[in-house]
């Protein structure tokens, strides 16, 4: 009789082809013109789930991009887990920095290069393939499994909370297993126990109601770009401390234990700088780089634009200027409250003579933290020990996975993070890639995890 | 026998059609993809000159956009004047703010709306039509006239100085008459006696060598946009004083006479604000709005860009940020020296961890001032008295016409500014227009001016 591992080995060539097909769909959730592609990616996932032997597969409308759901619930007395991932991707600009077209996957040196390769198409396909292997070789799954794949993670899953709340019973589970995220290193497992929250806004500044001749009006008419840079520059000190009143008030300080735990984890600052492609680092005084990344909130400008951006010179005093800003938040900051503080700050520092409007983005995420000894973590830890021969690190992430806190609120279920991306894979940047080795190892790991979970009392 | 005025009256319908043809050519000199259109506009001008009876008409290569030259030199013992204008235009963005497509001229309420209508196609066509009227009715011109029309004024005429120096003899003249500029008001003539100089640069800031995930690197890796806003914000005080060391050192202070002369000119601040479309003004402390615009140097950001500018949210820490800045200069500031001071300031305030490069633009202009009682001004003043029944104001402009100082340096000839644009015609902005009444009045004025100049001793 074929084992699931033999089945995985025999079918890898086909699985690789399927991954490339999946990556060819330009499912960019932030760009309206790609909405149909996001839906197309959802259809692809639904078809792949059915092929794997999953039942009750359906596309569900959310008011935003769709969710693909399916389940296999024939393990009475066993726990019910819900596997999560997302089939949408980040945008691709700046396009000119890509070696290959972002949606024409290229395989080189055991890596597949494409937007979404690691975040999250490569990772979310893994549990589907593991499911097929178990169904094909054992005829069943060790536990009850629900599958929940969404298409709006990269824009903060704005319409998911009401949708999930509305279908509480359908999605009810003992825990969520997230196939979005990664491991500490190729040979070192990690269990993510905390994610940062997120809030985002756009500031629009208008000066004159039309572009003006800089010679006729310069020096006398307020320039919206000068006003905007004043506003932005007031938000952060040169050292990197955020100067918005009250911004740090709700930050949970690191306990001595948490500090020790972070110090136990090796962190190579030189390698970090090399990955970032910078000569030097900076940051909020009084904290290490790892503490800043994991346990301190941040504020970053993501984009700015206004006036003339073409070749040559245009002697214009522009009418408008815009900036996009996101903050990464930690427990117990609340996104809506932080946006209130930012708006109050902007109102306070806006120079006279310009009109400012602030657009709050629907993309928000609550900060998330889970107990280290959660039974799902214990099961994952057991798999890690077998697969890597090492204890996992209990790590945090500066990234945001809004669904973790959302599932906790709506379903009272913590999310165990079990995915195989690695930190150097250029997620959200040009030339994103995923290691095919991680792709295969992940399939084995998911088969093992589902068996491991069988032993967890429901 | 037909007088030149009768000839002008009879031929206006044709002249209007010719103006519209001229305006249909999208001769944007700052955009490489429009270089062929600039040349096409030059060909149009050359053909029109020949048709008017001008001799030795030719396109001349300058190393940049071409110059169109022609002459009529059969008035021995009379002065030789060289008429100047430009057939290139500003860019058109933001395109969405135009009521009509910028290069599909629309005539409404006695105005023609198009990019270049006032600056400078409408104005530069005037002397050509006046020439035709005189040649057709009197068979000759009252003075020797050279015609010099260029295609790179809107980018600061970068290749003109060496070109003119190289052809000193061909362009030798007693004075230049510029058909680029305007009058004080519809019923009030003005003589421009000073223009501001100009220098321009672009600042490029690079942080990480590729875009980064703001969650993984935010708060620790220097963000080039934050660095850029710090640099820009340091250049101007909130009140509008330029904070670059040495920036004001070479500024010629206003004499008591000059101040009185400026005070004699009515200036309606409310109307100025209404034209600019702003609620309030600001500016360098200790000066009036008119003094700031005419006699004080300025620094304005013309455009800024970096990172994500699309719809929605992209949680990125961008790799690059850019800004375009121009300064308007007054006598006796030197553009190259001001650029040195700006570069020194930028180097001084650049925060650590980012790489900054400064691109100096070829678009520079020396500040220009001429004697009020120059004989060309006297001739123009006589025409104004007849045509308007009023003494002209001796005005300055915050705008730059680099060729005035260039002709002074190369040809030792001052430039008399004799043009008919008005301040509300949205030059350099969406919905630029030119009054057809000014177009016709200008033709009459040029016929009168050439006769008036006949009385000026050569």
Short mmCIF file of N, CA and C in Angstrom, two decimals, chain B residues 216-351:
data_model
loop_
_atom_site.label_atom_id
_atom_site.label_comp_id
_atom_site.label_asym_id
_atom_site.label_seq_id
_atom_site.Cartn_x
_atom_site.Cartn_y
_atom_site.Cartn_z
N UNK B 216 8.34 44.01 8.46
CA UNK B 216 9.59 43.33 8.80
C UNK B 216 10.73 44.32 9.03
N UNK B 217 10.66 45.49 8.40
CA UNK B 217 11.79 46.43 8.46
C UNK B 217 11.43 47.81 9.01
N UNK B 218 10.13 48.10 9.11
CA UNK B 218 9.72 49.42 9.58
C UNK B 218 10.24 49.73 10.98
N UNK B 219 10.65 50.98 11.18
CA UNK B 219 11.13 51.39 12.49
C UNK B 219 12.60 51.11 12.72
N UNK B 220 13.22 50.35 11.80
CA UNK B 220 14.64 50.02 11.96
C UNK B 220 15.48 50.40 10.74
N UNK B 221 14.85 50.38 9.56
CA UNK B 221 15.56 50.73 8.33
C UNK B 221 15.15 52.14 7.92
N UNK B 222 16.13 53.02 7.63
CA UNK B 222 15.79 54.40 7.24
C UNK B 222 14.91 54.43 5.99
N UNK B 223 13.82 55.19 6.08
CA UNK B 223 12.85 55.31 4.99
C UNK B 223 13.21 56.55 4.16
N UNK B 224 13.49 56.37 2.85
CA UNK B 224 13.96 57.52 2.05
C UNK B 224 12.94 58.66 1.97
N UNK B 225 11.65 58.33 2.11
CA UNK B 225 10.66 59.42 2.07
C UNK B 225 10.75 60.27 3.34
N UNK B 226 10.90 59.61 4.48
CA UNK B 226 11.07 60.39 5.72
C UNK B 226 12.33 61.25 5.64
N UNK B 227 13.41 60.69 5.05
CA UNK B 227 14.65 61.46 4.92
C UNK B 227 14.43 62.66 3.99
N UNK B 228 13.70 62.43 2.88
CA UNK B 228 13.47 63.51 1.92
C UNK B 228 12.63 64.64 2.53
N UNK B 229 11.59 64.30 3.27
CA UNK B 229 10.75 65.37 3.83
C UNK B 229 11.54 66.17 4.87
N UNK B 230 12.48 65.48 5.57
CA UNK B 230 13.32 66.23 6.52
C UNK B 230 14.17 67.24 5.76
N UNK B 231 14.75 66.82 4.63
CA UNK B 231 15.61 67.72 3.84
C UNK B 231 14.80 68.91 3.34
N UNK B 232 13.63 68.63 2.77
CA UNK B 232 12.81 69.71 2.20
C UNK B 232 12.34 70.66 3.30
N UNK B 233 11.88 70.09 4.41
CA UNK B 233 11.31 70.92 5.47
C UNK B 233 12.36 71.86 6.06
N UNK B 234 13.63 71.47 5.93
CA UNK B 234 14.70 72.30 6.51
C UNK B 234 15.01 73.51 5.64
N UNK B 235 14.47 73.53 4.41
CA UNK B 235 14.87 74.58 3.46
C UNK B 235 14.11 75.89 3.63
N UNK B 236 12.90 75.80 4.20
CA UNK B 236 12.06 77.00 4.36
C UNK B 236 11.51 77.07 5.77
N UNK B 237 11.47 78.27 6.36
CA UNK B 237 10.83 78.43 7.66
C UNK B 237 9.32 78.39 7.45
N UNK B 238 8.57 78.14 8.53
CA UNK B 238 7.10 78.14 8.39
C UNK B 238 6.60 79.46 7.79
N UNK B 239 7.31 80.55 8.04
CA UNK B 239 6.86 81.86 7.53
C UNK B 239 7.22 82.05 6.07
N UNK B 240 8.12 81.23 5.53
CA UNK B 240 8.48 81.36 4.13
C UNK B 240 9.86 81.94 3.87
N UNK B 241 10.66 82.08 4.94
CA UNK B 241 12.04 82.53 4.75
C UNK B 241 12.88 81.32 4.35
N UNK B 242 13.76 81.49 3.36
CA UNK B 242 14.59 80.38 2.91
C UNK B 242 15.78 80.25 3.86
N UNK B 243 15.97 79.04 4.40
CA UNK B 243 16.91 78.81 5.50
C UNK B 243 18.25 78.24 5.01
N UNK B 244 18.52 78.37 3.72
CA UNK B 244 19.78 77.87 3.16
C UNK B 244 20.87 78.93 3.37
N UNK B 245 21.96 78.53 4.04
CA UNK B 245 23.03 79.51 4.36
C UNK B 245 23.50 80.25 3.11
N UNK B 246 23.56 81.57 3.19
CA UNK B 246 24.09 82.41 2.11
C UNK B 246 23.11 82.68 0.99
N UNK B 247 21.89 82.14 1.08
CA UNK B 247 20.95 82.24 -0.04
C UNK B 247 20.66 83.70 -0.42
N UNK B 248 20.55 84.58 0.59
CA UNK B 248 20.17 85.98 0.32
C UNK B 248 21.37 86.91 0.14
N UNK B 249 22.58 86.36 0.28
CA UNK B 249 23.76 87.24 0.32
C UNK B 249 23.90 88.19 -0.87
N UNK B 250 23.60 87.71 -2.07
CA UNK B 250 23.82 88.54 -3.27
C UNK B 250 22.57 89.29 -3.73
N UNK B 251 21.52 89.26 -2.92
CA UNK B 251 20.29 89.94 -3.32
C UNK B 251 20.46 91.46 -3.25
N UNK B 252 20.20 92.18 -4.38
CA UNK B 252 20.29 93.64 -4.41
C UNK B 252 19.09 94.20 -3.66
N UNK B 253 19.30 94.95 -2.56
CA UNK B 253 18.12 95.44 -1.82
C UNK B 253 17.35 96.47 -2.66
N UNK B 254 16.04 96.57 -2.41
CA UNK B 254 15.22 97.56 -3.12
C UNK B 254 15.65 98.96 -2.72
N UNK B 255 15.89 99.86 -3.70
CA UNK B 255 16.17 101.26 -3.36
C UNK B 255 14.85 101.92 -2.97
N UNK B 256 14.96 103.10 -2.35
CA UNK B 256 13.75 103.84 -1.97
C UNK B 256 12.91 104.12 -3.22
N UNK B 257 13.59 104.52 -4.33
CA UNK B 257 12.89 104.78 -5.60
C UNK B 257 12.13 103.55 -6.06
N UNK B 258 12.82 102.42 -6.05
CA UNK B 258 12.17 101.18 -6.53
C UNK B 258 10.96 100.85 -5.67
N UNK B 259 11.11 101.06 -4.36
CA UNK B 259 9.97 100.78 -3.48
C UNK B 259 8.80 101.71 -3.81
N UNK B 260 9.09 102.99 -4.00
CA UNK B 260 8.05 103.96 -4.33
C UNK B 260 7.35 103.54 -5.62
N UNK B 261 8.18 103.21 -6.62
CA UNK B 261 7.66 102.81 -7.93
C UNK B 261 6.70 101.62 -7.79
N UNK B 262 7.10 100.65 -6.95
CA UNK B 262 6.22 99.47 -6.76
C UNK B 262 4.95 99.89 -6.02
N UNK B 263 5.11 100.80 -5.04
CA UNK B 263 3.93 101.23 -4.27
C UNK B 263 2.95 102.00 -5.15
N UNK B 264 3.47 102.66 -6.23
CA UNK B 264 2.60 103.45 -7.10
C UNK B 264 1.63 102.55 -7.89
N UNK B 265 1.98 101.30 -8.01
CA UNK B 265 1.17 100.38 -8.82
C UNK B 265 0.09 99.74 -7.96
N UNK B 266 -1.17 99.90 -8.37
CA UNK B 266 -2.26 99.31 -7.57
C UNK B 266 -2.14 97.79 -7.56
N UNK B 267 -2.30 97.21 -6.39
CA UNK B 267 -2.24 95.75 -6.29
C UNK B 267 -3.39 95.29 -5.41
N UNK B 268 -4.28 94.51 -5.98
CA UNK B 268 -5.47 94.04 -5.27
C UNK B 268 -5.21 92.63 -4.73
N UNK B 269 -4.88 92.56 -3.44
CA UNK B 269 -4.53 91.26 -2.86
C UNK B 269 -5.69 90.28 -2.92
N UNK B 270 -6.93 90.78 -2.77
CA UNK B 270 -8.10 89.89 -2.82
C UNK B 270 -8.22 89.26 -4.21
N UNK B 271 -7.99 90.10 -5.24
CA UNK B 271 -8.10 89.58 -6.60
C UNK B 271 -6.99 88.56 -6.86
N UNK B 272 -5.80 88.87 -6.31
CA UNK B 272 -4.65 87.96 -6.46
C UNK B 272 -4.97 86.61 -5.81
N UNK B 273 -5.57 86.65 -4.61
CA UNK B 273 -5.93 85.41 -3.93
C UNK B 273 -7.00 84.66 -4.72
N UNK B 274 -7.95 85.39 -5.25
CA UNK B 274 -9.03 84.76 -6.02
C UNK B 274 -8.45 84.08 -7.26
N UNK B 275 -7.51 84.77 -7.93
CA UNK B 275 -6.90 84.17 -9.13
C UNK B 275 -6.15 82.92 -8.77
N UNK B 276 -5.47 82.94 -7.62
CA UNK B 276 -4.69 81.77 -7.19
C UNK B 276 -5.59 80.66 -6.65
N UNK B 277 -6.80 81.04 -6.26
CA UNK B 277 -7.71 80.05 -5.69
C UNK B 277 -7.29 79.63 -4.29
N UNK B 278 -6.82 80.59 -3.49
CA UNK B 278 -6.45 80.31 -2.10
C UNK B 278 -7.18 81.26 -1.15
N UNK B 279 -7.30 80.79 0.10
CA UNK B 279 -7.96 81.61 1.12
C UNK B 279 -6.98 82.59 1.73
N UNK B 280 -5.72 82.18 1.83
CA UNK B 280 -4.76 83.03 2.53
C UNK B 280 -3.40 83.03 1.86
N UNK B 281 -2.64 84.09 2.11
CA UNK B 281 -1.28 84.19 1.58
C UNK B 281 -0.29 84.08 2.73
N UNK B 282 0.99 83.89 2.39
CA UNK B 282 2.04 83.91 3.41
C UNK B 282 3.28 84.45 2.70
N UNK B 283 4.41 84.46 3.36
CA UNK B 283 5.62 84.85 2.67
C UNK B 283 6.68 85.41 3.59
N UNK B 284 7.85 85.66 3.00
CA UNK B 284 9.02 86.13 3.74
C UNK B 284 8.67 87.37 4.55
N UNK B 285 8.90 87.31 5.88
CA UNK B 285 8.54 88.45 6.74
C UNK B 285 9.25 89.73 6.31
N UNK B 286 8.53 90.88 6.44
CA UNK B 286 9.13 92.17 6.16
C UNK B 286 8.92 92.68 4.75
N UNK B 287 8.16 91.94 3.94
CA UNK B 287 7.94 92.35 2.56
C UNK B 287 6.47 92.23 2.18
N UNK B 288 6.04 93.07 1.23
CA UNK B 288 4.67 92.96 0.74
C UNK B 288 4.61 91.83 -0.29
N UNK B 289 3.40 91.42 -0.63
CA UNK B 289 3.24 90.35 -1.62
C UNK B 289 3.89 90.74 -2.94
N UNK B 290 3.70 92.00 -3.35
CA UNK B 290 4.27 92.44 -4.63
C UNK B 290 5.80 92.47 -4.57
N UNK B 291 6.32 92.91 -3.42
CA UNK B 291 7.78 92.90 -3.27
C UNK B 291 8.33 91.47 -3.32
N UNK B 292 7.61 90.55 -2.66
CA UNK B 292 8.05 89.14 -2.68
C UNK B 292 8.05 88.61 -4.10
N UNK B 293 6.99 88.94 -4.84
CA UNK B 293 6.86 88.40 -6.19
C UNK B 293 7.86 89.00 -7.17
N UNK B 294 8.22 90.28 -6.95
CA UNK B 294 9.04 91.00 -7.93
C UNK B 294 10.50 91.14 -7.55
N UNK B 295 10.76 91.24 -6.27
CA UNK B 295 12.12 91.64 -5.88
C UNK B 295 12.77 90.72 -4.85
N UNK B 296 12.10 89.63 -4.48
CA UNK B 296 12.69 88.69 -3.51
C UNK B 296 12.78 87.30 -4.13
N UNK B 297 13.87 86.57 -3.85
CA UNK B 297 14.00 85.22 -4.40
C UNK B 297 13.07 84.24 -3.68
N UNK B 298 12.71 83.18 -4.38
CA UNK B 298 11.79 82.17 -3.80
C UNK B 298 12.33 80.76 -4.06
N UNK B 299 11.83 79.81 -3.28
CA UNK B 299 12.15 78.40 -3.45
C UNK B 299 10.85 77.61 -3.34
N UNK B 300 10.53 76.84 -4.38
CA UNK B 300 9.29 76.07 -4.38
C UNK B 300 9.54 74.63 -4.83
N UNK B 301 8.90 73.69 -4.14
CA UNK B 301 8.86 72.31 -4.63
C UNK B 301 7.85 72.25 -5.76
N UNK B 302 8.28 71.75 -6.92
CA UNK B 302 7.38 71.63 -8.07
C UNK B 302 6.73 70.26 -8.16
N UNK B 303 7.38 69.25 -7.58
CA UNK B 303 6.81 67.90 -7.61
C UNK B 303 7.58 66.98 -6.68
N UNK B 304 6.87 65.97 -6.19
CA UNK B 304 7.50 64.99 -5.28
C UNK B 304 6.89 63.63 -5.56
N UNK B 305 7.69 62.57 -5.48
CA UNK B 305 7.14 61.23 -5.65
C UNK B 305 8.05 60.17 -5.07
N UNK B 306 7.43 59.05 -4.66
CA UNK B 306 8.17 57.92 -4.14
C UNK B 306 7.22 56.90 -3.55
N UNK B 307 7.57 55.60 -3.67
CA UNK B 307 6.76 54.55 -3.08
C UNK B 307 5.44 54.33 -3.81
N UNK B 308 4.46 53.85 -3.06
CA UNK B 308 3.19 53.39 -3.65
C UNK B 308 2.21 54.54 -3.80
N UNK B 309 1.67 54.69 -5.03
CA UNK B 309 0.73 55.78 -5.30
C UNK B 309 -0.60 55.27 -5.84
N UNK B 310 -0.80 53.95 -5.79
CA UNK B 310 -2.01 53.39 -6.38
C UNK B 310 -3.20 53.45 -5.43
N UNK B 311 -4.26 52.75 -5.81
CA UNK B 311 -5.45 52.70 -4.96
C UNK B 311 -5.18 51.76 -3.79
N UNK B 312 -5.85 52.00 -2.68
CA UNK B 312 -5.75 51.09 -1.55
C UNK B 312 -4.46 51.25 -0.78
N UNK B 313 -4.04 50.14 -0.16
CA UNK B 313 -2.90 50.17 0.76
C UNK B 313 -1.83 49.23 0.27
N UNK B 314 -0.57 49.66 0.30
CA UNK B 314 0.56 48.76 0.09
C UNK B 314 1.52 48.99 1.24
N UNK B 315 1.69 47.96 2.09
CA UNK B 315 2.48 48.12 3.31
C UNK B 315 3.95 47.95 2.99
N UNK B 316 4.51 48.96 2.33
CA UNK B 316 5.86 48.88 1.83
C UNK B 316 6.72 49.98 2.45
N UNK B 317 7.98 49.66 2.67
CA UNK B 317 8.98 50.66 3.02
C UNK B 317 9.78 50.86 1.74
N UNK B 318 9.56 52.00 1.06
CA UNK B 318 10.06 52.14 -0.32
C UNK B 318 11.57 52.32 -0.39
N UNK B 319 12.10 52.04 -1.58
CA UNK B 319 13.53 52.13 -1.81
C UNK B 319 13.97 53.55 -2.16
N UNK B 320 13.11 54.29 -2.87
CA UNK B 320 13.53 55.59 -3.41
C UNK B 320 12.49 56.68 -3.22
N UNK B 321 12.95 57.92 -3.19
CA UNK B 321 12.06 59.08 -3.17
C UNK B 321 12.73 60.22 -3.95
N UNK B 322 11.91 61.05 -4.58
CA UNK B 322 12.44 62.10 -5.46
C UNK B 322 11.66 63.40 -5.28
N UNK B 323 12.35 64.53 -5.50
CA UNK B 323 11.67 65.82 -5.47
C UNK B 323 12.30 66.75 -6.51
N UNK B 324 11.45 67.59 -7.10
CA UNK B 324 11.93 68.62 -8.03
C UNK B 324 11.72 69.98 -7.38
N UNK B 325 12.76 70.81 -7.40
CA UNK B 325 12.72 72.12 -6.75
C UNK B 325 13.23 73.17 -7.72
N UNK B 326 12.54 74.33 -7.78
CA UNK B 326 13.09 75.46 -8.53
C UNK B 326 13.17 76.68 -7.61
N UNK B 327 14.19 77.49 -7.85
CA UNK B 327 14.32 78.78 -7.16
C UNK B 327 14.20 79.89 -8.18
N UNK B 328 13.44 80.95 -7.83
CA UNK B 328 13.38 82.17 -8.64
C UNK B 328 14.35 83.16 -8.02
N UNK B 329 15.24 83.72 -8.83
CA UNK B 329 16.33 84.55 -8.32
C UNK B 329 16.19 86.00 -8.76
N UNK B 330 16.80 86.89 -7.99
CA UNK B 330 16.79 88.32 -8.35
C UNK B 330 18.24 88.80 -8.45
N UNK B 331 18.40 89.98 -9.12
CA UNK B 331 19.75 90.56 -9.24
C UNK B 331 20.30 90.76 -7.82
N UNK B 332 21.54 90.40 -7.49
CA UNK B 332 22.56 89.90 -8.40
C UNK B 332 22.89 88.44 -8.07
N UNK B 333 21.87 87.64 -7.79
CA UNK B 333 22.14 86.22 -7.51
C UNK B 333 22.58 85.50 -8.78
N UNK B 334 23.45 84.48 -8.58
CA UNK B 334 23.96 83.69 -9.71
C UNK B 334 23.43 82.25 -9.57
N UNK B 335 22.72 81.76 -10.59
CA UNK B 335 22.13 80.41 -10.48
C UNK B 335 23.11 79.33 -10.04
N UNK B 336 24.30 79.30 -10.64
CA UNK B 336 25.26 78.22 -10.31
C UNK B 336 25.67 78.30 -8.83
N UNK B 337 25.84 79.52 -8.33
CA UNK B 337 26.25 79.68 -6.93
C UNK B 337 25.11 79.25 -6.00
N UNK B 338 23.88 79.59 -6.36
CA UNK B 338 22.72 79.19 -5.53
C UNK B 338 22.62 77.66 -5.50
N UNK B 339 22.88 77.01 -6.64
CA UNK B 339 22.84 75.54 -6.66
C UNK B 339 23.93 74.97 -5.76
N UNK B 340 25.11 75.64 -5.73
CA UNK B 340 26.17 75.20 -4.80
C UNK B 340 25.67 75.27 -3.36
N UNK B 341 25.02 76.39 -3.03
CA UNK B 341 24.54 76.57 -1.64
C UNK B 341 23.49 75.52 -1.30
N UNK B 342 22.61 75.23 -2.25
CA UNK B 342 21.56 74.22 -2.00
C UNK B 342 22.20 72.84 -1.78
N UNK B 343 23.18 72.51 -2.62
CA UNK B 343 23.83 71.20 -2.46
C UNK B 343 24.53 71.10 -1.11
N UNK B 344 25.18 72.19 -0.69
CA UNK B 344 25.87 72.18 0.61
C UNK B 344 24.84 71.99 1.73
N UNK B 345 23.70 72.67 1.60
CA UNK B 345 22.65 72.54 2.63
C UNK B 345 22.13 71.11 2.69
N UNK B 346 21.86 70.54 1.52
CA UNK B 346 21.34 69.16 1.47
C UNK B 346 22.32 68.20 2.13
N UNK B 347 23.62 68.36 1.79
CA UNK B 347 24.63 67.47 2.38
C UNK B 347 24.63 67.60 3.90
N UNK B 348 24.40 68.84 4.37
CA UNK B 348 24.47 69.11 5.81
C UNK B 348 23.29 68.48 6.56
N UNK B 349 22.10 68.48 5.95
CA UNK B 349 20.90 68.05 6.69
C UNK B 349 20.47 66.61 6.39
N UNK B 350 21.14 65.95 5.42
CA UNK B 350 20.74 64.58 5.10
C UNK B 350 20.93 63.66 6.30
N UNK B 351 19.88 62.97 6.73
CA UNK B 351 20.03 62.05 7.87
C UNK B 351 20.86 60.83 7.48
#
